[in-house]
Coordinates of C-alpha atoms in Angstrom, one line a residue:
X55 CA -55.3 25.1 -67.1
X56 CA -52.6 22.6 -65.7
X57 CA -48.9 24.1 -65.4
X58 CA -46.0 22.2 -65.6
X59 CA -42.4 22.6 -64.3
X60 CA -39.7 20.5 -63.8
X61 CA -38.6 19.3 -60.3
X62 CA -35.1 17.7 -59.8
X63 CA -35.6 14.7 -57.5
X64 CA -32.5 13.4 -55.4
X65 CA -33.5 9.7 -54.4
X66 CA -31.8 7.5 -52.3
X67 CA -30.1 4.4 -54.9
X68 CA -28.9 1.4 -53.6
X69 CA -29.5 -1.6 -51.3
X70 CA -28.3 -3.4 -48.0
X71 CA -24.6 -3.4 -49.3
X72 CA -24.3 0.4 -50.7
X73 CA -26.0 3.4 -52.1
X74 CA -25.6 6.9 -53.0
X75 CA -28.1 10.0 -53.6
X76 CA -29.0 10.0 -57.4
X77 CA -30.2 13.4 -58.9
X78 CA -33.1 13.5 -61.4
X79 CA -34.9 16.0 -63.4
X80 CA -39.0 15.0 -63.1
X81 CA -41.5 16.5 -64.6
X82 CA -44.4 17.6 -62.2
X83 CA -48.1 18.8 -62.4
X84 CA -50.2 20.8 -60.7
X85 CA -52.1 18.6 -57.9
X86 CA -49.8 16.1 -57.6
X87 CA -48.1 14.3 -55.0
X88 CA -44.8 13.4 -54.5
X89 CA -45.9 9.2 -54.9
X90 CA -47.2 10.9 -58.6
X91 CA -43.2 12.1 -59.3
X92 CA -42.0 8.6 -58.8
X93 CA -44.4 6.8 -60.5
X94 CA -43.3 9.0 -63.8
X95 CA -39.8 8.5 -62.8
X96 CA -39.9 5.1 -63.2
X97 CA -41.6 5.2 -66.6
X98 CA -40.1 7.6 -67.9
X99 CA -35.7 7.3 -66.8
X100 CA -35.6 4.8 -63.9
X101 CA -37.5 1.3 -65.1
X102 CA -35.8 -0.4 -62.0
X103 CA -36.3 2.0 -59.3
X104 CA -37.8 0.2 -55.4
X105 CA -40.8 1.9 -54.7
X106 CA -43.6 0.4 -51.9
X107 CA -47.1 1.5 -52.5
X108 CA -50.5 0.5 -52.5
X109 CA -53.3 2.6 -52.6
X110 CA -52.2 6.2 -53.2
X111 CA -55.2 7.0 -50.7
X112 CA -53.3 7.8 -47.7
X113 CA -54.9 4.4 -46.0
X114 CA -52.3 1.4 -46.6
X115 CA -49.3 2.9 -44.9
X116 CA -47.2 1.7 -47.9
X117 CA -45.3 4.3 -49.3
X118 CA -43.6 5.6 -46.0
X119 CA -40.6 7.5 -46.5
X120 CA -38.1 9.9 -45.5
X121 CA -38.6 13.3 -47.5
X122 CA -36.4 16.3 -46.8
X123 CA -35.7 14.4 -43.8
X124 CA -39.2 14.1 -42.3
X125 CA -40.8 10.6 -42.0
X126 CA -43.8 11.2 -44.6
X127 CA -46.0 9.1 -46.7
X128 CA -45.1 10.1 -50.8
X129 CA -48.9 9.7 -51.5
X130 CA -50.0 12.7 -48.8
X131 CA -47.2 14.6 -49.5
X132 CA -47.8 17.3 -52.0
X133 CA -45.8 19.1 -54.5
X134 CA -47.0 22.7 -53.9
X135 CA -45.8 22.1 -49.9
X136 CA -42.3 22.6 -51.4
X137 CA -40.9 26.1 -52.5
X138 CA -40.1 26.6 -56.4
X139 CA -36.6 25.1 -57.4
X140 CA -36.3 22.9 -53.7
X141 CA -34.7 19.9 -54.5
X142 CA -36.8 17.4 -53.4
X143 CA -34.4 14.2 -51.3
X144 CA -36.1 10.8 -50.9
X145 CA -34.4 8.8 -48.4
X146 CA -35.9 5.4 -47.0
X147 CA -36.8 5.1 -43.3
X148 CA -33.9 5.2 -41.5
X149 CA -34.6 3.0 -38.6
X150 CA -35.2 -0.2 -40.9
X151 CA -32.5 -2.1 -43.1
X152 CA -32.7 -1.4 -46.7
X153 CA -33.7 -3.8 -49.7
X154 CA -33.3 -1.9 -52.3
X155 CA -33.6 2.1 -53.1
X156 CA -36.5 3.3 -51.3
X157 CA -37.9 -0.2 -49.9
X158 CA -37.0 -1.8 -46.5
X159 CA -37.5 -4.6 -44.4
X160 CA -40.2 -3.9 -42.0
X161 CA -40.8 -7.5 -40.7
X162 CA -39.3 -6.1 -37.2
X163 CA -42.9 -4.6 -36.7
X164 CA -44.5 -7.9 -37.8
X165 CA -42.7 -10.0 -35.4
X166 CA -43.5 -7.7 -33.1
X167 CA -47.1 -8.2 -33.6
X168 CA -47.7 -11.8 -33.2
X169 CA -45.8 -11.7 -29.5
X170 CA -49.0 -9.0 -28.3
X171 CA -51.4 -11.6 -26.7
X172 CA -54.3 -11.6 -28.5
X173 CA -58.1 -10.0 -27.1
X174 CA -59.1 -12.2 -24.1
X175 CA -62.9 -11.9 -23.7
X176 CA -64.8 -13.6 -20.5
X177 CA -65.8 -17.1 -21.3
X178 CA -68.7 -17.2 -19.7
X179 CA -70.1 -14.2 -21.2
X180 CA -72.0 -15.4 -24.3
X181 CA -71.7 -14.0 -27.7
X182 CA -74.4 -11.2 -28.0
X183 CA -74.4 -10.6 -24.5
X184 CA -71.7 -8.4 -23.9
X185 CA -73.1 -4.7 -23.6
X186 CA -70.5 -1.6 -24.5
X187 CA -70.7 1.8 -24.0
X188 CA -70.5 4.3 -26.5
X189 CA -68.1 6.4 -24.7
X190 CA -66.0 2.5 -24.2
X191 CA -66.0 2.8 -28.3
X192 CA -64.9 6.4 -28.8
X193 CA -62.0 5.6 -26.5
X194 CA -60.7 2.7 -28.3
X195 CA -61.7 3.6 -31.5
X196 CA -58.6 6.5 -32.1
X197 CA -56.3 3.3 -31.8
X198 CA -58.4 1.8 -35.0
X199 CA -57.4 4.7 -37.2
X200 CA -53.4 3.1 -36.9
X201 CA -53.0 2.3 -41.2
X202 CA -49.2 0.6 -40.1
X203 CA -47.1 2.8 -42.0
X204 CA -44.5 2.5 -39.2
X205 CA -43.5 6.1 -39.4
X206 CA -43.8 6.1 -35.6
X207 CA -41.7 3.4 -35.4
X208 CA -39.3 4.8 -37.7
X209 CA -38.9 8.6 -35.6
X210 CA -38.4 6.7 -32.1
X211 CA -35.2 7.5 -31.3
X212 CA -35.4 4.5 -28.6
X213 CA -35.2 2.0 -31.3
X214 CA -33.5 4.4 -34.2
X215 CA -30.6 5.4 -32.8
X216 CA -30.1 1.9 -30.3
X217 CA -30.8 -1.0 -32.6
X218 CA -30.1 -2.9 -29.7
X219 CA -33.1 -2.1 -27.6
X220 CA -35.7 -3.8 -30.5
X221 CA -35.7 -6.8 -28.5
X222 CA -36.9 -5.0 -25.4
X223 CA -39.2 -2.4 -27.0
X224 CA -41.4 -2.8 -29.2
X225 CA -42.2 0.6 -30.3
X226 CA -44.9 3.3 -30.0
X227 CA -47.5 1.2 -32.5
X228 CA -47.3 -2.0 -30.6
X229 CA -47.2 0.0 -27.0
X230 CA -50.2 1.1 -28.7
X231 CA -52.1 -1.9 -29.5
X232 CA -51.2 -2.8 -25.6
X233 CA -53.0 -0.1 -25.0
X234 CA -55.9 -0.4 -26.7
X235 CA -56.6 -3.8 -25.8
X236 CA -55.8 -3.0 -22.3
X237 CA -59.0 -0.6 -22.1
X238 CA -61.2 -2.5 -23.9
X239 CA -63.9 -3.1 -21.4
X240 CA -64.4 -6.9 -22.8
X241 CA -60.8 -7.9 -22.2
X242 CA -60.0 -10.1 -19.3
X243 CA -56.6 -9.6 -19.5
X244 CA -54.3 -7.2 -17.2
X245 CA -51.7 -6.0 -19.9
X246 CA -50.2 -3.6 -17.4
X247 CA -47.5 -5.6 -16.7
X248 CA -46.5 -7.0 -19.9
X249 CA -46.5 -3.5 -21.1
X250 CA -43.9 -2.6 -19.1
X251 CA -41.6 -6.4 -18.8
X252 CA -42.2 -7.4 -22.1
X253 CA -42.8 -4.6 -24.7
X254 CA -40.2 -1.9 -22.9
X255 CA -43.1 1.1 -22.2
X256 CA -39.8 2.4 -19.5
X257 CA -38.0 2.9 -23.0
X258 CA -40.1 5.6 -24.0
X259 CA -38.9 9.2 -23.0
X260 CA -42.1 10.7 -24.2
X261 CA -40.9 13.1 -26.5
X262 CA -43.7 12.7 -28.8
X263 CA -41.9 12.2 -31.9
X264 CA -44.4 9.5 -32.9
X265 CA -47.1 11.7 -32.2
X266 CA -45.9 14.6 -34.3
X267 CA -45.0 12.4 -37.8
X268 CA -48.4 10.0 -36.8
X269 CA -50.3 10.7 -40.5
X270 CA -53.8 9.7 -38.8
X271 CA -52.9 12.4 -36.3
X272 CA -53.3 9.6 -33.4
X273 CA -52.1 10.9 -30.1
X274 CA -50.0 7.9 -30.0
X275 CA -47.6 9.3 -26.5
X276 CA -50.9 10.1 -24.8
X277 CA -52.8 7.4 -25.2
X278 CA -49.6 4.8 -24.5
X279 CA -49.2 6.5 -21.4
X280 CA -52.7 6.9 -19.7
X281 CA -54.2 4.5 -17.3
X282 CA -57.1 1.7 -18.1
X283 CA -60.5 2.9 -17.1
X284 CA -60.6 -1.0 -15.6
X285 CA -57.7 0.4 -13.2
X286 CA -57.5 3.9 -13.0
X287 CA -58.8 3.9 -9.3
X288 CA -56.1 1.6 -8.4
X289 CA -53.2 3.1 -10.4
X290 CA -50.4 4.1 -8.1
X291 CA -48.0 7.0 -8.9
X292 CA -45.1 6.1 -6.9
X293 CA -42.1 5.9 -8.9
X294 CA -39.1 3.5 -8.1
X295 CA -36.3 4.0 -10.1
X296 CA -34.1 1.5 -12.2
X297 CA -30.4 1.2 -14.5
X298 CA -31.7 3.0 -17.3
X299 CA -31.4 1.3 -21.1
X300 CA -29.5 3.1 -23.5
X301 CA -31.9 6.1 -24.6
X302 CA -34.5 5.3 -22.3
X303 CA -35.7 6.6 -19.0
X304 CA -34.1 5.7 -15.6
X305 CA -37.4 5.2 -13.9
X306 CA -40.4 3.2 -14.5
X307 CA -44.2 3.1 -12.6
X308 CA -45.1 0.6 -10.3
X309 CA -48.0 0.1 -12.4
X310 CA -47.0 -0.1 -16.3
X311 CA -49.5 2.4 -17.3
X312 CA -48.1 5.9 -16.2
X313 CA -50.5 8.4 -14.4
X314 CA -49.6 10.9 -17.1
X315 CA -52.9 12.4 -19.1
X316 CA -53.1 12.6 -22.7
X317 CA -50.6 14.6 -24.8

């Protein structure tokens, strides 16, 4: 038999301008999830309340949030994790403006996106003719289970608390993609570089922030920060130093993947 109890929600009102923390009393269910709370909050006392969300399954990325504080996603996020009579506060990411209530503008990450040259295969290798290990696919395929709910993007201190380093870094899911591109055994391109020029890997302090809020459980600071199979033998660990950008570290590699192992 179900139980029911009510849960007082404190949700983040407002938009670009201004805002403040609204309180409200919700009623809750056993099994739910927090996503579940907000959905009857709308129907029931706040009609126009902002709310991004998709599929409820944990696999759009959608619905990310700040709750309690912590980068979460609503639609993982479930009620019996929180102790009886805990007021539950529902923030939007912080490192992203606001549109309205608990909705921002995550085009930054978009943008960002469309600047990561795209997979370069050999021309002169035929389609069908290109052979791939399976160990080639278990190494790129962590980077596939990325659902783009930002939240890494959102805890990165580099770009959270120094708005002005976005045009230099691009953030641990774009460092990412670099990444995985970069040891894909079919891709011509040497990414090294632009990893480090263009997309600001000397940013990252490795702190493994996006690591620890990553819902897919990726081991995002590793796997930025190991070398290409394609040029581990000639990766040099020799480290010259540089001016370091605000929240970011004073040295960088003279190769732009580190010699560090996985996290």
């Amino acid at each position: 038999m179900s139980t029911s109890t009510k849960v007082t929600l404190r949700v983040w009102r407002g938009d670009a301008g201004q805002g403040q923390l609204t309180d409200y009393q919700v009623e809750a269910n056993e099994g739910e999830v927090v996503l579940d709370i907000l959905h009857r909050l709308q129907a029931t006392q706040a009609g126009d309340l902002a709310v991004r969300w998709n599929c409820k399954a944990g696999k759009c990325g959608s619905c990310s949030m700040e709750i309690n504080g912590r980068p979460r996603l609503a639609c993982m996020t479930r009620m019996s994790t929180f102790e009886p009579g805990e007021p539950i506060t529902l923030t939007p990411i912080r490192t992203f403006p606001v549109i309205r209530d608990l909705v921002t503008d995550v085009s930054f990450n978009f943008a960002k996106a469309r600047e990561i040259p795209s997979f370069t295969p050999d021309p002169a290798v035929r389609p069908g003719e290109f052979r791939m290990q399976q160990e080639d696919v278990q190494r790129s395929q962590e980077f596939r289970k990325c659902i783009e709910c930002f939240l890494c993007q959102n805890v990165c201190h580099v770009i959270r608390d120094h708005p002005e380093n976005e045009r230099a870094f691009a953030g641990p899911r774009f460092l990412m993609r670099i990444a995985e591109l970069e040891m894909h055994p079919a891709d011509t391109a040497d990414r090294r570089e632009i990893a480090q020029d263009d997309f600001g890997l000397g940013y990252c302090n490795i702190t493994k922030c996006c690591t620890e809020v990553c819902p897919e459980n990726i081991k995002i600071t590793g796997k930025i920060h190991t070398p290409s199979p394609r040029h581990r033998r000639v990766l040099r660990t020799m480290r010259r130093c540089r001016p370091a950008p605000r929240g970011g570290t004073a040295c960088r590699t003279t190769s732009s993947f580190s010699a560090k192992g996985p996290a």
